[in-house]
Structures are given as structure tokens and as C-alpha cells.
Amino acid sequence: MNNKFRCNCPITSALDILGDKWTLVIIKQILLQDKKTFKDFTNSEEAIATNILTVRMKNLVELNLVSKSKLPSNKKSVYYHLTEKGLSIAPIIIELALWAGETLKPLNSAMVEPRKMGLNQSNKEEYINNLVANYKEKLATTMYIKS
Amino acid sequence: MNNKFRCNCPITSALDILGDKWTLVIIKQILLQDKKTFKDFTNSEEAIATNILTVRMKNLVELNLVSKSKLPSNKKSVYYHLTEKGLSIAPIIIELALWAGETLKPLNSAMVEPRKMGLNQSNKEEYINNLVANYKEKLATTMYIKS
DNA sequence: CCGGATCCGTTTCGATACTG
DNA sequence: CAGTATCGAAACGGATCCGG
């Protein structure tokens, strides 16, 4: 485990992990858009290239933010899901959503727009708690084969 | 103004602006570490290269997240400071700090470690409010020449 | 088909030397 | 001190191929 952190600042180190073009987009897709399989991600509106996705997923699994499993119903697909550690990124995603909602107003025509999600400054704590609880609930009631 | 956003998802668009290796590090340095001048940033522990810094700062100024001024006391230095819009990124920075504090514990030996900052989950709202208020106060009492 | 690997051209990054 | 210029290194990304 070589240290690939720029320096010993925690925020900077967090950005060494999360601060690239795709990592947080992938986590957003899992958390808010119900994406699960390799194909879900490559077919998303962001259209991540397969080679990039492979590398990012590998990193996320190594960091224990995402875990890989298989669904018994569909043995050909891989089921990517967030770990507890991955779920702890939810507040960052929500703050990004709120910031975009306030600052990038002109382009708020999308599905994951805060208002359409029922998200705003005053309910964000509760929103995050529900989001995480719902995700855990969904995971707990999903049959999958750990790999 | 060409649209350089990947898609119409606000979160993804936010990441098109903030989701690179340096942008949020720079904002962190201004907000939490009192960095102001070109030299402050290149001399930081992150040691950003001068060419990269130039491009990032240009973007941040164009996006109106950062503003460039000069200090009358030191006319050779450029004084970079956050705009109102730039200050609205504070909650994202704080969530990154908290996430790193919890998830990257092994390397929490740095200055900007949440505990040393007196930051924790239960006081984060207040912490952000104080941080922003203090920054504004400092800016309001600083003599500088708008450019 | 699905998940992923490989290939390869293009873009971006980044260390350093240099300039006004 | 605040940037530019240069140039090699790394990352991105489209197309295509491959194994199960």
C-alpha cells in the first residue's frame, strides 16, 4: 500500500480519492439513480467509457467504498453496491446537489435536481438520513451472492 | 459561453466545475489556511505547479468563485479572495473534512484535521456559519484595490 | 448478450526553466 | 512575485475485441 496522497492534509487526501472526473459521479448514480450493473453505468446519461469505468470501479472496490456481488436472478450481471464506508459519502453528494441547485440554476432541468428530489437546505439532514436508511434497507432485502 | 457540461444532471455539472485535482484544494487553502497570493499557493504543502495554478485561477475567476485584487500595502502581490458564490462552497469543503476525518483516520496528523479545527458532526452547521462570517468580516476590513 | 481488456490517438497534467 | 513556455508523463475516451 503505497501512499499516493499529495500531503498530510485530510481534505486534500479526500480529494486524492474523490477528486477526479468520475468517482463521485459513479457514487451519485448508485446512491440516487439506482444504478447497479456495469451496463447501467455505461448506459447512463454521463456515458462513461468502459475502460475508465473498469479502472474507477477497481479503485472503489480496493478502497472499500463499493463492493461487487452477483444477483442470483441474473448471474451474468455484476451487482455493484455501496459499502458502509461508501454510504458515508452521501453528505458530500447532497452538498454538491444543493450547491448546484443554487449556483447553476440555468441548467436545472434534470432529474436529480434538488427541488424535484424534495431536497432543500432546511431538510438536508433528514434527507440524508432517509437516503442512507433507504439504501441500507434496499440492500438488506436484496438477495445477492457475495464475491 | 460554450456548454462544457457532460450532461444536464446538476451534481455532474457541479463536478465538471469542482471535480478535479486542484480546484477544491485551492478553495480550501483560501478558506481555511489564509492563502492569498500566487506564491502562497505554490509554497503550500500541496505544492501546486505554477502553470496549473494559473489555469485553475483563471477558471475560478471566470466562474466568479474567486476574485483578483491588489493590496495597497504590497502592490506586487495579487490578492485572491473568495466571492459570495465561492463562499457557498464552504459546506462541501466541511463535508470533505468530516469524511476524511472519519474515513482516513490513519493519516490525521495534519493541521486541517477536523478535531484540531474543533469541527465535528454536531457543530458543523454552526462551524460553517462562523467560518463564512469570519471570512466576510476579514474581507470587509481588508483594504484592497479591485481589479 | 454482459463485463471487461486492449489498442491507440487526443487531451490534460505537471516539473522545471525562464520572463516581465 | 506573478505568471509563460516547453515538453515528457499520465489520464481520458472512442472503437474494438474477447471470454463466459
Coordinates of N, CA and C in Angstrom, one line a residue, chain A:
Chain A
M1 N 0.8 -1.2 0.0 CA 0.0 0.0 0.0 C 0.8 1.3 0.0
N2 N 1.2 1.7 -1.2 CA 2.0 2.9 -1.3 C 1.1 4.1 -1.0
N3 N 1.7 5.1 -0.4 CA 1.0 6.3 -0.1 C 0.9 7.2 -1.3
K4 N -0.3 7.4 -1.9 CA -0.4 8.2 -3.0 C -1.1 9.5 -2.7
F5 N -1.0 10.0 -1.5 CA -1.5 11.3 -1.1 C -0.5 12.4 -1.3
R6 N -1.0 13.5 -1.8 CA -0.1 14.6 -2.0 C 0.5 15.2 -0.8
C7 N -0.2 15.2 0.3 CA 0.3 15.7 1.6 C -0.5 15.2 2.7
N8 N -0.3 15.7 3.9 CA -1.0 15.1 5.0 C -2.2 15.9 5.4
C9 N -2.7 16.7 4.6 CA -4.0 17.4 4.8 C -5.1 16.5 4.5
P10 N -6.0 16.3 5.5 CA -7.1 15.3 5.3 C -8.0 15.7 4.1
I11 N -8.3 17.0 4.0 CA -9.2 17.4 2.9 C -8.5 17.1 1.5
T12 N -7.3 17.4 1.4 CA -6.5 17.2 0.2 C -6.5 15.7 -0.1
S13 N -6.3 14.9 1.0 CA -6.3 13.4 0.8 C -7.7 12.9 0.4
A14 N -8.7 13.5 0.9 CA -10.1 13.1 0.5 C -10.2 13.4 -1.0
L15 N -9.6 14.5 -1.5 CA -9.7 14.8 -2.9 C -8.8 13.9 -3.7
D16 N -7.8 13.4 -3.1 CA -6.9 12.4 -3.9 C -7.7 11.2 -4.2
I17 N -8.7 10.9 -3.4 CA -9.6 9.8 -3.6 C -10.8 10.1 -4.5
L18 N -11.5 11.2 -4.1 CA -12.8 11.5 -4.7 C -12.7 12.6 -5.8
G19 N -11.6 13.3 -5.8 CA -11.5 14.5 -6.7 C -11.0 14.2 -8.1
D20 N -11.7 13.4 -8.8 CA -11.4 13.2 -10.2 C -12.8 13.3 -11.0
K21 N -12.7 13.1 -12.2 CA -13.9 13.4 -13.1 C -15.0 12.4 -12.9
W22 N -14.8 11.2 -12.4 CA -15.8 10.2 -12.4 C -16.2 9.6 -11.0
T23 N -15.3 9.5 -10.1 CA -15.6 8.8 -8.8 C -16.9 9.2 -8.2
L24 N -17.1 10.5 -8.0 CA -18.3 11.0 -7.3 C -19.6 10.9 -8.2
V25 N -19.3 10.9 -9.5 CA -20.5 10.7 -10.4 C -21.0 9.3 -10.3
I26 N -20.1 8.3 -10.2 CA -20.5 6.9 -10.1 C -21.2 6.7 -8.7
I27 N -20.7 7.3 -7.7 CA -21.3 7.1 -6.4 C -22.7 7.8 -6.4
K28 N -22.8 8.9 -7.0 CA -24.1 9.5 -7.2 C -25.1 8.6 -7.9
Q29 N -24.6 8.0 -9.0 CA -25.5 7.1 -9.8 C -26.0 5.9 -9.0
I30 N -25.1 5.4 -8.1 CA -25.6 4.3 -7.3 C -26.6 4.8 -6.2
L31 N -26.2 5.9 -5.6 CA -27.0 6.3 -4.4 C -28.3 7.0 -4.8
L32 N -28.3 7.7 -5.9 CA -29.6 8.5 -6.2 C -30.3 7.9 -7.5
Q33 N -29.6 7.2 -8.3 CA -30.2 6.8 -9.5 C -30.3 5.3 -9.7
D34 N -30.1 4.6 -8.7 CA -30.4 3.2 -8.7 C -29.6 2.4 -9.7
K35 N -28.4 2.9 -10.0 CA -27.5 2.1 -11.0 C -26.8 1.0 -10.2
K36 N -26.7 -0.1 -10.9 CA -26.2 -1.3 -10.2 C -25.1 -2.0 -11.0
T37 N -25.4 -2.2 -12.3 CA -24.5 -3.0 -13.2 C -23.6 -2.2 -14.0
F38 N -22.6 -2.9 -14.5 CA -21.6 -2.3 -15.4 C -22.3 -1.5 -16.5
K39 N -23.3 -2.2 -17.1 CA -24.1 -1.6 -18.2 C -24.9 -0.4 -17.8
D40 N -25.5 -0.5 -16.6 CA -26.2 0.7 -16.0 C -25.3 2.0 -16.1
F41 N -24.0 1.8 -15.8 CA -23.2 3.0 -15.7 C -22.8 3.4 -17.1
T42 N -22.5 2.5 -18.0 CA -22.1 2.9 -19.3 C -23.3 3.4 -20.1
N43 N -24.5 3.0 -19.8 CA -25.7 3.4 -20.5 C -26.2 4.7 -19.9
S44 N -25.6 5.2 -18.8 CA -26.2 6.4 -18.2 C -26.0 7.6 -19.0
E45 N -26.7 8.7 -18.7 CA -26.6 9.9 -19.5 C -25.1 10.5 -19.5
E46 N -24.4 10.1 -18.5 CA -23.0 10.6 -18.5 C -22.1 9.8 -19.4
A47 N -22.6 8.6 -19.8 CA -21.9 7.8 -20.8 C -20.4 7.6 -20.5
I48 N -20.1 7.0 -19.4 CA -18.7 6.8 -19.0 C -18.1 5.6 -19.9
A49 N -16.9 5.8 -20.4 CA -16.3 4.8 -21.3 C -16.0 3.5 -20.4
T50 N -16.0 2.4 -21.1 CA -15.9 1.1 -20.4 C -14.5 1.0 -19.7
N51 N -13.5 1.4 -20.4 CA -12.1 1.3 -19.8 C -12.0 2.2 -18.6
I52 N -12.5 3.3 -18.6 CA -12.5 4.2 -17.5 C -13.2 3.6 -16.3
L53 N -14.4 3.2 -16.6 CA -15.3 2.6 -15.6 C -14.6 1.4 -14.9
T54 N -14.0 0.6 -15.7 CA -13.2 -0.6 -15.1 C -12.2 -0.1 -14.1
V55 N -11.4 0.9 -14.4 CA -10.4 1.3 -13.5 C -11.0 2.0 -12.3
R56 N -12.0 2.8 -12.5 CA -12.6 3.5 -11.3 C -13.2 2.5 -10.4
M57 N -13.9 1.5 -10.9 CA -14.6 0.6 -10.0 C -13.6 -0.2 -9.3
K58 N -12.5 -0.6 -9.9 CA -11.4 -1.3 -9.2 C -10.9 -0.5 -8.1
N59 N -10.7 0.8 -8.3 CA -10.2 1.7 -7.2 C -11.2 1.7 -6.1
L60 N -12.5 1.9 -6.4 CA -13.5 2.0 -5.4 C -13.7 0.7 -4.6
V61 N -13.5 -0.4 -5.2 CA -13.6 -1.7 -4.5 C -12.3 -1.8 -3.6
E62 N -11.2 -1.5 -4.1 CA -10.0 -1.6 -3.3 C -10.1 -0.7 -2.1
L63 N -10.7 0.5 -2.3 CA -10.8 1.4 -1.1 C -12.0 1.0 -0.2
N64 N -12.7 0.0 -0.6 CA -13.8 -0.5 0.2 C -14.9 0.5 0.3
L65 N -15.1 1.3 -0.8 CA -16.3 2.2 -0.9 C -17.4 1.5 -1.6
V66 N -17.0 0.6 -2.5 CA -18.0 -0.1 -3.3 C -17.7 -1.6 -3.2
S67 N -18.7 -2.4 -3.3 CA -18.5 -3.9 -3.2 C -19.1 -4.5 -4.4
K68 N -18.5 -5.6 -4.9 CA -19.0 -6.3 -6.0 C -19.7 -7.6 -5.6
S69 N -20.9 -7.9 -6.2 CA -21.6 -9.1 -5.9 C -22.3 -9.6 -7.1
K70 N -23.0 -10.7 -7.0 CA -23.9 -11.1 -8.1 C -25.3 -11.4 -7.6
L71 N -26.2 -11.1 -8.5 CA -27.6 -11.4 -8.2 C -27.9 -12.8 -8.7
P72 N -28.6 -13.6 -7.8 CA -28.9 -15.0 -8.3 C -29.9 -15.0 -9.4
S73 N -30.7 -13.9 -9.5 CA -31.7 -13.8 -10.6 C -31.0 -13.6 -11.9
N74 N -29.8 -13.1 -11.9 CA -29.2 -12.6 -13.2 C -27.7 -12.8 -13.1
K75 N -27.3 -14.0 -13.3 CA -25.9 -14.4 -12.9 C -24.9 -13.8 -13.8
K76 N -25.3 -13.2 -14.9 CA -24.3 -12.6 -15.8 C -24.0 -11.2 -15.4
S77 N -24.9 -10.6 -14.7 CA -24.6 -9.2 -14.3 C -23.8 -9.1 -13.0
V78 N -23.0 -8.1 -12.9 CA -22.3 -7.9 -11.6 C -23.1 -6.8 -10.9
Y79 N -23.3 -7.0 -9.6 CA -24.1 -6.1 -8.8 C -23.1 -5.2 -8.0
Y80 N -23.0 -4.0 -8.4 CA -22.1 -3.0 -7.6 C -23.0 -2.3 -6.6
H81 N -22.5 -2.3 -5.3 CA -23.3 -1.6 -4.3 C -22.3 -0.9 -3.3
L82 N -22.8 0.1 -2.7 CA -22.1 0.9 -1.7 C -21.9 0.1 -0.4
T83 N -20.7 0.2 0.1 CA -20.4 -0.3 1.5 C -20.8 0.8 2.5
E84 N -20.7 0.5 3.7 CA -21.0 1.4 4.8 C -20.1 2.7 4.6
K85 N -18.8 2.4 4.3 CA -17.9 3.5 4.1 C -18.3 4.3 2.8
G86 N -18.8 3.6 1.8 CA -19.2 4.4 0.6 C -20.4 5.2 0.9
L87 N -21.3 4.7 1.7 CA -22.5 5.4 2.1 C -22.2 6.7 2.9
S88 N -21.1 6.7 3.5 CA -20.7 7.9 4.3 C -20.3 9.1 3.4
I89 N -20.3 8.9 2.1 CA -20.1 9.9 1.2 C -21.4 10.7 0.8
A90 N -22.5 10.2 1.2 CA -23.8 10.8 0.9 C -23.8 12.3 1.2
P91 N -23.4 12.7 2.4 CA -23.5 14.1 2.7 C -22.7 15.0 1.7
I92 N -21.6 14.5 1.2 CA -20.9 15.3 0.2 C -21.7 15.4 -1.1
I93 N -22.3 14.3 -1.5 CA -23.1 14.3 -2.7 C -24.3 15.3 -2.6
I94 N -24.9 15.3 -1.4 CA -26.0 16.2 -1.1 C -25.6 17.6 -1.1
E95 N -24.5 17.9 -0.5 CA -24.0 19.3 -0.6 C -23.7 19.7 -2.0
L96 N -23.1 18.8 -2.8 CA -22.9 19.2 -4.2 C -24.2 19.4 -4.9
A97 N -25.2 18.6 -4.6 CA -26.5 18.8 -5.2 C -27.1 20.2 -4.9
L98 N -27.0 20.5 -3.6 CA -27.5 21.8 -3.1 C -26.8 23.0 -3.7
W99 N -25.4 22.8 -3.8 CA -24.6 23.9 -4.4 C -25.0 24.1 -5.9
A100 N -25.1 23.0 -6.6 CA -25.5 23.1 -8.0 C -26.9 23.7 -8.1
G101 N -27.8 23.3 -7.2 CA -29.2 23.9 -7.3 C -29.2 25.4 -7.1
E102 N -28.3 25.9 -6.3 CA -28.3 27.3 -6.0 C -27.4 28.1 -7.1
T103 N -26.3 27.5 -7.4 CA -25.3 28.2 -8.2 C -25.5 28.0 -9.7
L104 N -25.9 26.8 -10.1 CA -26.0 26.5 -11.5 C -27.5 26.5 -12.0
K105 N -28.2 27.4 -11.4 CA -29.7 27.4 -11.7 C -30.0 27.3 -13.2
P106 N -29.4 27.9 -14.1 CA -29.8 27.9 -15.5 C -30.0 26.5 -16.1
L107 N -29.3 25.5 -15.6 CA -29.4 24.2 -16.2 C -30.2 23.2 -15.4
N108 N -30.9 23.7 -14.4 CA -31.7 22.8 -13.6 C -32.9 22.2 -14.2
S109 N -32.6 21.4 -15.3 CA -33.7 20.7 -16.0 C -33.7 19.2 -15.8
A110 N -32.8 18.8 -14.9 CA -32.6 17.4 -14.8 C -33.3 16.7 -13.7
M111 N -33.3 15.4 -13.8 CA -34.0 14.5 -12.9 C -33.5 14.7 -11.4
V112 N -32.2 14.9 -11.3 CA -31.6 14.8 -10.0 C -31.5 16.3 -9.4
E113 N -32.4 17.1 -9.9 CA -32.4 18.5 -9.4 C -33.0 18.5 -8.0
P114 N -32.4 19.3 -7.1 CA -32.8 19.2 -5.7 C -34.3 19.4 -5.5
R115 N -34.9 20.4 -6.1 CA -36.3 20.6 -5.9 C -37.2 19.4 -6.3
K116 N -36.8 18.8 -7.4 CA -37.6 17.6 -7.8 C -37.4 16.4 -6.8
M117 N -36.2 16.4 -6.2 CA -35.9 15.4 -5.2 C -36.6 15.7 -3.8
G118 N -37.1 16.9 -3.7 CA -37.6 17.3 -2.4 C -36.5 17.7 -1.4
L119 N -35.4 18.1 -2.0 CA -34.3 18.4 -1.1 C -34.1 19.9 -1.0
N120 N -33.9 20.4 0.2 CA -33.5 21.8 0.4 C -32.7 22.0 1.6
Q121 N -32.2 23.2 1.8 CA -31.3 23.5 2.9 C -31.9 23.1 4.3
S122 N -33.1 23.3 4.5 CA -33.7 23.1 5.8 C -34.0 21.6 6.1
N123 N -34.1 20.8 5.1 CA -34.4 19.4 5.4 C -33.2 18.4 5.0
K124 N -32.0 19.0 4.8 CA -31.0 18.1 4.2 C -30.5 17.0 5.2
E125 N -30.4 17.4 6.5 CA -30.0 16.3 7.4 C -30.9 15.1 7.4
E126 N -32.2 15.4 7.5 CA -33.2 14.4 7.4 C -33.2 13.7 6.1
Y127 N -33.0 14.4 5.0 CA -32.9 13.9 3.7 C -31.8 12.8 3.6
I128 N -30.7 13.2 4.1 CA -29.5 12.3 4.0 C -29.8 11.0 4.8
N129 N -30.3 11.2 6.0 CA -30.7 10.1 6.9 C -31.6 9.1 6.2
N130 N -32.7 9.7 5.6 CA -33.6 8.8 4.8 C -33.0 8.1 3.7
L131 N -32.2 8.8 3.0 CA -31.5 8.3 1.8 C -30.6 7.1 2.2
V132 N -29.8 7.3 3.2 CA -29.0 6.2 3.7 C -29.8 5.0 4.2
A133 N -30.8 5.3 5.0 CA -31.6 4.3 5.6 C -32.3 3.5 4.5
N134 N -32.8 4.2 3.5 CA -33.5 3.5 2.4 C -32.5 2.6 1.6
Y135 N -31.3 3.1 1.4 CA -30.3 2.4 0.6 C -30.0 1.1 1.4
K136 N -29.8 1.2 2.7 CA -29.5 0.1 3.5 C -30.6 -1.0 3.5
E137 N -31.8 -0.4 3.6 CA -33.0 -1.3 3.6 C -33.1 -2.1 2.3
K138 N -32.9 -1.4 1.2 CA -32.9 -2.0 -0.1 C -31.8 -3.1 -0.2
L139 N -30.6 -2.8 0.3 CA -29.5 -3.7 0.2 C -29.8 -4.9 1.1
A140 N -30.4 -4.7 2.2 CA -30.7 -5.8 3.2 C -31.7 -6.7 2.6
T141 N -32.6 -6.2 1.8 CA -33.7 -7.1 1.3 C -33.4 -7.6 -0.1
T142 N -32.2 -7.3 -0.6 CA -31.8 -7.8 -1.9 C -31.0 -9.1 -1.7
M143 N -31.4 -10.1 -2.4 CA -30.6 -11.4 -2.4 C -29.5 -11.2 -3.3
Y144 N -28.3 -11.4 -2.8 CA -27.1 -11.4 -3.7 C -26.0 -12.3 -3.1
I145 N -25.1 -12.6 -4.0 CA -24.1 -13.6 -3.7 C -22.8 -12.8 -3.5
K146 N -22.3 -12.8 -2.3 CA -21.0 -12.1 -2.0 C -19.9 -12.7 -2.8
S147 N -19.0 -11.8 -3.3 CA -17.9 -12.4 -4.1 C -16.6 -11.7 -3.6

